[in-house]
CSV table of N, CA and C in Angstrom, one decimal:
chain,number,residue,atom,x,y,z
A,1,MET,N,-9.6,-29.7,-15.2
A,1,MET,CA,-9.3,-29.8,-16.6
A,1,MET,C,-8.2,-28.8,-16.9
A,2,GLY,N,-8.4,-27.5,-16.8
A,2,GLY,CA,-7.4,-26.5,-17.0
A,2,GLY,C,-7.3,-26.0,-18.4
A,3,ILE,N,-6.3,-25.1,-18.7
A,3,ILE,CA,-6.1,-24.6,-20.0
A,3,ILE,C,-5.1,-25.4,-20.8
A,4,GLY,N,-4.4,-26.3,-20.2
A,4,GLY,CA,-3.4,-27.1,-20.9
A,4,GLY,C,-2.0,-26.5,-20.8
A,5,ASN,N,-1.1,-27.4,-21.0
A,5,ASN,CA,0.3,-27.1,-20.9
A,5,ASN,C,0.7,-26.0,-22.0
A,6,ARG,N,0.3,-26.2,-23.2
A,6,ARG,CA,0.7,-25.2,-24.3
A,6,ARG,C,0.2,-23.8,-23.9
A,7,ARG,N,-1.0,-23.6,-23.6
A,7,ARG,CA,-1.5,-22.3,-23.3
A,7,ARG,C,-0.9,-21.7,-22.1
A,8,LEU,N,-0.7,-22.6,-21.1
A,8,LEU,CA,0.0,-22.1,-19.8
A,8,LEU,C,1.4,-21.7,-20.1
A,9,ALA,N,2.1,-22.5,-20.9
A,9,ALA,CA,3.5,-22.1,-21.3
A,9,ALA,C,3.5,-20.8,-22.1
A,10,GLU,N,2.6,-20.6,-23.0
A,10,GLU,CA,2.5,-19.4,-23.8
A,10,GLU,C,2.3,-18.2,-22.9
A,11,LEU,N,1.4,-18.3,-21.9
A,11,LEU,CA,1.1,-17.3,-21.0
A,11,LEU,C,2.3,-17.0,-20.1
A,12,ILE,N,2.9,-18.0,-19.6
A,12,ILE,CA,4.1,-17.8,-18.7
A,12,ILE,C,5.2,-17.1,-19.5
A,13,ARG,N,5.4,-17.5,-20.8
A,13,ARG,CA,6.4,-16.8,-21.6
A,13,ARG,C,6.2,-15.3,-21.7
A,14,GLU,N,4.9,-14.9,-21.8
A,14,GLU,CA,4.6,-13.5,-21.9
A,14,GLU,C,4.8,-12.8,-20.5
A,15,LEU,N,4.5,-13.5,-19.4
A,15,LEU,CA,4.6,-12.9,-18.1
A,15,LEU,C,6.1,-12.7,-17.7
A,16,VAL,N,7.0,-13.5,-18.3
A,16,VAL,CA,8.4,-13.3,-17.9
A,16,VAL,C,9.2,-12.7,-19.1
A,17,SER,N,8.6,-12.2,-20.1
A,17,SER,CA,9.3,-11.6,-21.2
A,17,SER,C,10.2,-10.5,-20.8
A,18,ASP,N,11.2,-10.3,-21.6
A,18,ASP,CA,12.1,-9.1,-21.4
A,18,ASP,C,11.4,-7.8,-21.9
A,19,ASP,N,10.4,-8.0,-22.7
A,19,ASP,CA,9.6,-6.9,-23.3
A,19,ASP,C,8.5,-6.5,-22.4
A,20,ALA,N,8.5,-5.2,-21.9
A,20,ALA,CA,7.5,-4.8,-21.0
A,20,ALA,C,6.1,-4.8,-21.6
A,21,ARG,N,6.0,-4.6,-22.9
A,21,ARG,CA,4.7,-4.7,-23.5
A,21,ARG,C,4.1,-6.1,-23.5
A,22,LEU,N,4.9,-7.1,-23.7
A,22,LEU,CA,4.5,-8.5,-23.6
A,22,LEU,C,4.1,-8.8,-22.2
A,23,ARG,N,4.9,-8.4,-21.2
A,23,ARG,CA,4.6,-8.7,-19.8
A,23,ARG,C,3.2,-8.0,-19.4
A,24,GLU,N,3.0,-6.8,-19.9
A,24,GLU,CA,1.7,-6.2,-19.6
A,24,GLU,C,0.6,-6.9,-20.3
A,25,ARG,N,0.8,-7.3,-21.5
A,25,ARG,CA,-0.3,-8.0,-22.3
A,25,ARG,C,-0.6,-9.3,-21.6
A,26,GLY,N,0.5,-10.0,-21.2
A,26,GLY,CA,0.3,-11.3,-20.6
A,26,GLY,C,-0.5,-11.2,-19.3
A,27,SER,N,-0.1,-10.2,-18.5
A,27,SER,CA,-0.8,-9.9,-17.2
A,27,SER,C,-2.3,-9.6,-17.5
A,28,ASP,N,-2.6,-8.8,-18.6
A,28,ASP,CA,-4.0,-8.5,-18.9
A,28,ASP,C,-4.7,-9.8,-19.4
A,29,ARG,N,-4.0,-10.7,-20.0
A,29,ARG,CA,-4.6,-11.9,-20.6
A,29,ARG,C,-4.9,-13.0,-19.5
A,30,VAL,N,-4.4,-12.8,-18.3
A,30,VAL,CA,-4.6,-13.7,-17.2
A,30,VAL,C,-6.1,-13.9,-17.0
A,31,GLU,N,-6.9,-12.8,-17.2
A,31,GLU,CA,-8.3,-12.9,-16.9
A,31,GLU,C,-9.1,-13.7,-18.0
A,32,ASP,N,-8.5,-13.8,-19.2
A,32,ASP,CA,-9.1,-14.5,-20.3
A,32,ASP,C,-9.6,-15.9,-20.0
A,33,TRP,N,-8.9,-16.6,-19.2
A,33,TRP,CA,-9.3,-18.0,-18.9
A,33,TRP,C,-9.5,-18.2,-17.4
A,34,MET,N,-9.8,-17.1,-16.7
A,34,MET,CA,-9.9,-17.1,-15.2
A,34,MET,C,-10.6,-18.3,-14.7
A,35,ASN,N,-11.7,-18.7,-15.2
A,35,ASN,CA,-12.5,-19.8,-14.7
A,35,ASN,C,-12.1,-21.1,-15.2
A,36,SER,N,-11.1,-21.2,-16.1
A,36,SER,CA,-10.7,-22.4,-16.7
A,36,SER,C,-9.4,-23.0,-16.1
A,37,TYR,N,-8.7,-22.2,-15.3
A,37,TYR,CA,-7.4,-22.7,-14.7
A,37,TYR,C,-7.7,-23.8,-13.7
A,38,SER,N,-6.8,-24.8,-13.8
A,38,SER,CA,-6.8,-25.8,-12.7
A,38,SER,C,-6.2,-25.1,-11.5
A,39,PRO,N,-6.4,-25.7,-10.3
A,39,PRO,CA,-5.7,-25.1,-9.1
A,39,PRO,C,-4.2,-25.0,-9.3
A,40,LYS,N,-3.6,-26.0,-9.9
A,40,LYS,CA,-2.1,-25.9,-10.1
A,40,LYS,C,-1.8,-24.8,-11.1
A,41,GLU,N,-2.5,-24.7,-12.2
A,41,GLU,CA,-2.2,-23.6,-13.1
A,41,GLU,C,-2.4,-22.2,-12.5
A,42,ALA,N,-3.5,-22.1,-11.7
A,42,ALA,CA,-3.7,-20.8,-11.1
A,42,ALA,C,-2.6,-20.4,-10.1
A,43,ARG,N,-2.1,-21.4,-9.4
A,43,ARG,CA,-1.0,-21.2,-8.4
A,43,ARG,C,0.3,-20.8,-9.2
A,44,VAL,N,0.6,-21.5,-10.3
A,44,VAL,CA,1.8,-21.2,-11.0
A,44,VAL,C,1.7,-19.8,-11.6
A,45,ILE,N,0.6,-19.4,-12.1
A,45,ILE,CA,0.4,-18.1,-12.7
A,45,ILE,C,0.5,-17.0,-11.6
A,46,ALA,N,-0.1,-17.2,-10.4
A,46,ALA,CA,-0.1,-16.3,-9.3
A,46,ALA,C,1.3,-16.1,-8.8
A,47,GLU,N,2.0,-17.2,-8.7
A,47,GLU,CA,3.4,-17.2,-8.2
A,47,GLU,C,4.3,-16.5,-9.2
A,48,THR,N,4.1,-16.7,-10.5
A,48,THR,CA,4.9,-16.0,-11.5
A,48,THR,C,4.6,-14.5,-11.5
A,49,LEU,N,3.4,-14.1,-11.4
A,49,LEU,CA,3.0,-12.7,-11.3
A,49,LEU,C,3.7,-12.1,-10.1
A,50,ALA,N,3.6,-12.7,-9.0
A,50,ALA,CA,4.2,-12.1,-7.7
A,50,ALA,C,5.7,-12.0,-7.9
A,51,LEU,N,6.4,-13.0,-8.4
A,51,LEU,CA,7.8,-13.0,-8.6
A,51,LEU,C,8.2,-11.8,-9.5
A,52,MET,N,7.5,-11.7,-10.7
A,52,MET,CA,7.8,-10.7,-11.6
A,52,MET,C,7.5,-9.3,-11.1
A,53,ALA,N,6.5,-9.1,-10.3
A,53,ALA,CA,6.1,-7.8,-9.8
A,53,ALA,C,7.1,-7.4,-8.7
A,54,SER,N,7.8,-8.3,-8.1
A,54,SER,CA,8.7,-8.0,-7.0
A,54,SER,C,9.9,-7.2,-7.5
A,55,PHE,N,10.2,-7.2,-8.8
A,55,PHE,CA,11.3,-6.4,-9.3
A,55,PHE,C,10.9,-5.6,-10.6
A,56,GLU,N,9.6,-5.5,-10.9
A,56,GLU,CA,9.1,-4.8,-12.1
A,56,GLU,C,9.5,-3.4,-12.0
A,57,GLU,N,10.0,-2.9,-13.1
A,57,GLU,CA,10.4,-1.5,-13.2
A,57,GLU,C,9.4,-0.6,-14.0
A,58,SER,N,8.5,-1.3,-14.8
A,58,SER,CA,7.5,-0.5,-15.5
A,58,SER,C,6.3,-0.3,-14.6
A,59,ARG,N,5.9,0.9,-14.5
A,59,ARG,CA,4.8,1.3,-13.7
A,59,ARG,C,3.5,0.6,-14.2
A,60,GLU,N,3.4,0.6,-15.6
A,60,GLU,CA,2.2,0.1,-16.2
A,60,GLU,C,2.1,-1.5,-16.0
A,61,CYS,N,3.3,-2.1,-16.2
A,61,CYS,CA,3.3,-3.6,-16.0
A,61,CYS,C,3.0,-3.9,-14.6
A,62,LEU,N,3.6,-3.2,-13.6
A,62,LEU,CA,3.3,-3.5,-12.2
A,62,LEU,C,1.8,-3.4,-11.9
A,63,GLU,N,1.2,-2.4,-12.5
A,63,GLU,CA,-0.3,-2.2,-12.3
A,63,GLU,C,-1.0,-3.4,-12.9
A,64,ALA,N,-0.6,-3.8,-14.1
A,64,ALA,CA,-1.3,-5.0,-14.7
A,64,ALA,C,-1.0,-6.3,-13.9
A,65,GLN,N,0.2,-6.4,-13.4
A,65,GLN,CA,0.5,-7.6,-12.6
A,65,GLN,C,-0.3,-7.7,-11.3
A,66,LEU,N,-0.4,-6.5,-10.6
A,66,LEU,CA,-1.1,-6.5,-9.4
A,66,LEU,C,-2.6,-6.6,-9.6
A,67,HIS,N,-3.1,-6.0,-10.7
A,67,HIS,CA,-4.5,-6.2,-11.1
A,67,HIS,C,-4.9,-7.7,-11.4
A,68,ALA,N,-4.0,-8.3,-12.1
A,68,ALA,CA,-4.2,-9.8,-12.4
A,68,ALA,C,-4.3,-10.6,-11.1
A,69,LEU,N,-3.4,-10.3,-10.2
A,69,LEU,CA,-3.3,-11.0,-8.9
A,69,LEU,C,-4.6,-10.7,-8.1
A,70,SER,N,-5.1,-9.5,-8.1
A,70,SER,CA,-6.3,-9.1,-7.4
A,70,SER,C,-7.5,-9.8,-8.0
A,71,GLU,N,-7.5,-9.9,-9.4
A,71,GLU,CA,-8.6,-10.6,-10.0
A,71,GLU,C,-8.6,-12.1,-9.7
A,72,LEU,N,-7.4,-12.7,-9.6
A,72,LEU,CA,-7.3,-14.1,-9.2
A,72,LEU,C,-7.8,-14.3,-7.8
A,73,ASP,N,-7.5,-13.3,-7.0
A,73,ASP,CA,-8.0,-13.4,-5.6
A,73,ASP,C,-9.5,-13.3,-5.5
A,74,THR,N,-10.0,-12.3,-6.2
A,74,THR,CA,-11.5,-12.1,-6.3
A,74,THR,C,-12.2,-13.3,-6.7
A,75,ALA,N,-11.6,-14.0,-7.7
A,75,ALA,CA,-12.2,-15.2,-8.3
A,75,ALA,C,-11.9,-16.4,-7.4
A,76,ASP,N,-11.2,-16.2,-6.3
A,76,ASP,CA,-10.8,-17.3,-5.4
A,76,ASP,C,-10.0,-18.3,-6.1
A,77,ARG,N,-9.0,-17.9,-6.9
A,77,ARG,CA,-8.2,-18.8,-7.7
A,77,ARG,C,-6.7,-18.8,-7.2
A,78,ILE,N,-6.4,-18.0,-6.2
A,78,ILE,CA,-5.0,-18.0,-5.7
A,78,ILE,C,-4.6,-19.3,-4.9
A,79,GLY,N,-5.5,-19.8,-4.2
A,79,GLY,CA,-5.3,-21.0,-3.4
A,79,GLY,C,-4.1,-20.9,-2.5
A,80,GLY,N,-3.2,-21.8,-2.6
A,80,GLY,CA,-2.0,-21.9,-1.7
A,80,GLY,C,-0.8,-21.2,-2.3
A,81,ALA,N,-1.0,-20.3,-3.3
A,81,ALA,CA,0.2,-19.7,-4.0
A,81,ALA,C,0.9,-18.8,-3.0
A,82,ASP,N,2.2,-18.8,-3.2
A,82,ASP,CA,3.1,-18.0,-2.3
A,82,ASP,C,3.3,-16.7,-3.0
A,83,LEU,N,2.7,-15.7,-2.4
A,83,LEU,CA,2.8,-14.3,-3.0
A,83,LEU,C,3.8,-13.5,-2.2
A,84,THR,N,4.6,-14.1,-1.3
A,84,THR,CA,5.5,-13.3,-0.5
A,84,THR,C,6.6,-12.5,-1.3
A,85,PRO,N,6.9,-12.9,-2.5
A,85,PRO,CA,7.8,-12.0,-3.3
A,85,PRO,C,7.3,-10.5,-3.4
A,86,LEU,N,6.0,-10.4,-3.3
A,86,LEU,CA,5.5,-9.0,-3.3
A,86,LEU,C,6.0,-8.1,-2.2
A,87,ARG,N,6.4,-8.7,-1.1
A,87,ARG,CA,7.0,-8.0,0.0
A,87,ARG,C,8.3,-7.2,-0.5
A,88,ASP,N,8.9,-7.7,-1.5
A,88,ASP,CA,10.1,-7.1,-2.0
A,88,ASP,C,9.9,-5.8,-2.9
A,89,ILE,N,8.7,-5.5,-3.2
A,89,ILE,CA,8.4,-4.3,-4.0
A,89,ILE,C,8.8,-3.1,-3.1
A,90,PRO,N,9.7,-2.3,-3.5
A,90,PRO,CA,10.1,-1.1,-2.7
A,90,PRO,C,8.9,-0.1,-2.6
A,91,ASP,N,8.7,0.5,-1.5
A,91,ASP,CA,7.6,1.5,-1.3
A,91,ASP,C,7.6,2.5,-2.4
A,92,THR,N,8.8,2.9,-2.8
A,92,THR,CA,8.9,3.9,-3.8
A,92,THR,C,8.3,3.5,-5.2
A,93,ARG,N,8.1,2.2,-5.4
A,93,ARG,CA,7.5,1.7,-6.7
A,93,ARG,C,6.0,1.6,-6.5
A,94,ILE,N,5.5,1.7,-5.3
A,94,ILE,CA,4.0,1.6,-5.1
A,94,ILE,C,3.4,3.0,-5.3
A,95,HIS,N,2.8,3.2,-6.4
A,95,HIS,CA,2.1,4.5,-6.7
A,95,HIS,C,0.7,4.4,-6.4
A,96,VAL,N,0.0,5.5,-6.5
A,96,VAL,CA,-1.4,5.6,-6.1
A,96,VAL,C,-2.3,4.5,-6.8
A,97,GLU,N,-2.0,4.2,-8.1
A,97,GLU,CA,-2.8,3.3,-8.8
A,97,GLU,C,-2.6,1.8,-8.3
A,98,HIS,N,-1.5,1.6,-7.6
A,98,HIS,CA,-1.2,0.3,-7.1
A,98,HIS,C,-1.7,0.0,-5.7
A,99,ARG,N,-2.0,1.0,-4.9
A,99,ARG,CA,-2.3,0.9,-3.5
A,99,ARG,C,-3.5,0.0,-3.2
A,100,ASP,N,-4.6,0.1,-3.9
A,100,ASP,CA,-5.7,-0.7,-3.7
A,100,ASP,C,-5.4,-2.2,-3.9
A,101,TYR,N,-4.6,-2.5,-4.9
A,101,TYR,CA,-4.2,-3.9,-5.2
A,101,TYR,C,-3.4,-4.4,-4.0
A,102,VAL,N,-2.4,-3.6,-3.6
A,102,VAL,CA,-1.5,-4.1,-2.5
A,102,VAL,C,-2.3,-4.3,-1.3
A,103,GLU,N,-3.3,-3.4,-1.0
A,103,GLU,CA,-4.1,-3.6,0.2
A,103,GLU,C,-5.0,-4.9,0.1
A,104,ASP,N,-5.5,-5.1,-1.1
A,104,ASP,CA,-6.3,-6.4,-1.3
A,104,ASP,C,-5.5,-7.6,-1.1
A,105,LEU,N,-4.2,-7.6,-1.5
A,105,LEU,CA,-3.3,-8.7,-1.4
A,105,LEU,C,-2.6,-8.8,-0.1
A,106,ALA,N,-2.7,-7.9,0.8
A,106,ALA,CA,-2.0,-7.8,2.1
A,106,ALA,C,-2.2,-9.1,2.9
A,107,PRO,N,-3.3,-9.7,3.0
A,107,PRO,CA,-3.4,-11.0,3.8
A,107,PRO,C,-2.4,-12.0,3.4
A,108,TYR,N,-2.0,-12.0,2.1
A,108,TYR,CA,-1.1,-13.0,1.6
A,108,TYR,C,0.4,-12.7,2.0
A,109,LEU,N,0.6,-11.5,2.4
A,109,LEU,CA,1.9,-11.0,2.7
A,109,LEU,C,2.3,-11.0,4.2
A,110,GLU,N,1.3,-11.2,5.0
A,110,GLU,CA,1.6,-11.2,6.4
A,110,GLU,C,2.5,-12.4,6.8
A,111,LYS,N,3.2,-12.2,7.9
A,111,LYS,CA,4.1,-13.3,8.3
A,111,LYS,C,3.4,-14.6,8.5
A,112,GLY,N,3.9,-15.6,8.0
A,112,GLY,CA,3.3,-16.9,8.2
A,112,GLY,C,2.2,-17.2,7.1
A,113,ALA,N,1.9,-16.2,6.3
A,113,ALA,CA,0.9,-16.4,5.2
A,113,ALA,C,1.5,-17.2,4.1
A,114,GLN,N,0.7,-18.0,3.4
A,114,GLN,CA,1.1,-18.7,2.2
A,114,GLN,C,-0.1,-19.0,1.4
């Protein structure tokens, strides 16, 4: 069933916003409908989060993005999403509050993982 195109589009708009506060809020909102996403919606959300996290400059947004991805993983909602853009996060951007999330998501980042 899923959350529907309108809600998905609204969420994606927040996740890709130029405004760091909106990106953080969107990332936090990912959990709101966690059990309602269709597999396709969950994949699109996970891939969008991974892409945005790959060049995120805001420490708080990056934490929210990684947390949302970790929650999607915990809820077994990532499915076949491609999270490899997370490999592009420079080590200098990974702070102590991000390490657990990165470790949780490591299996998706190994060569050949998808």
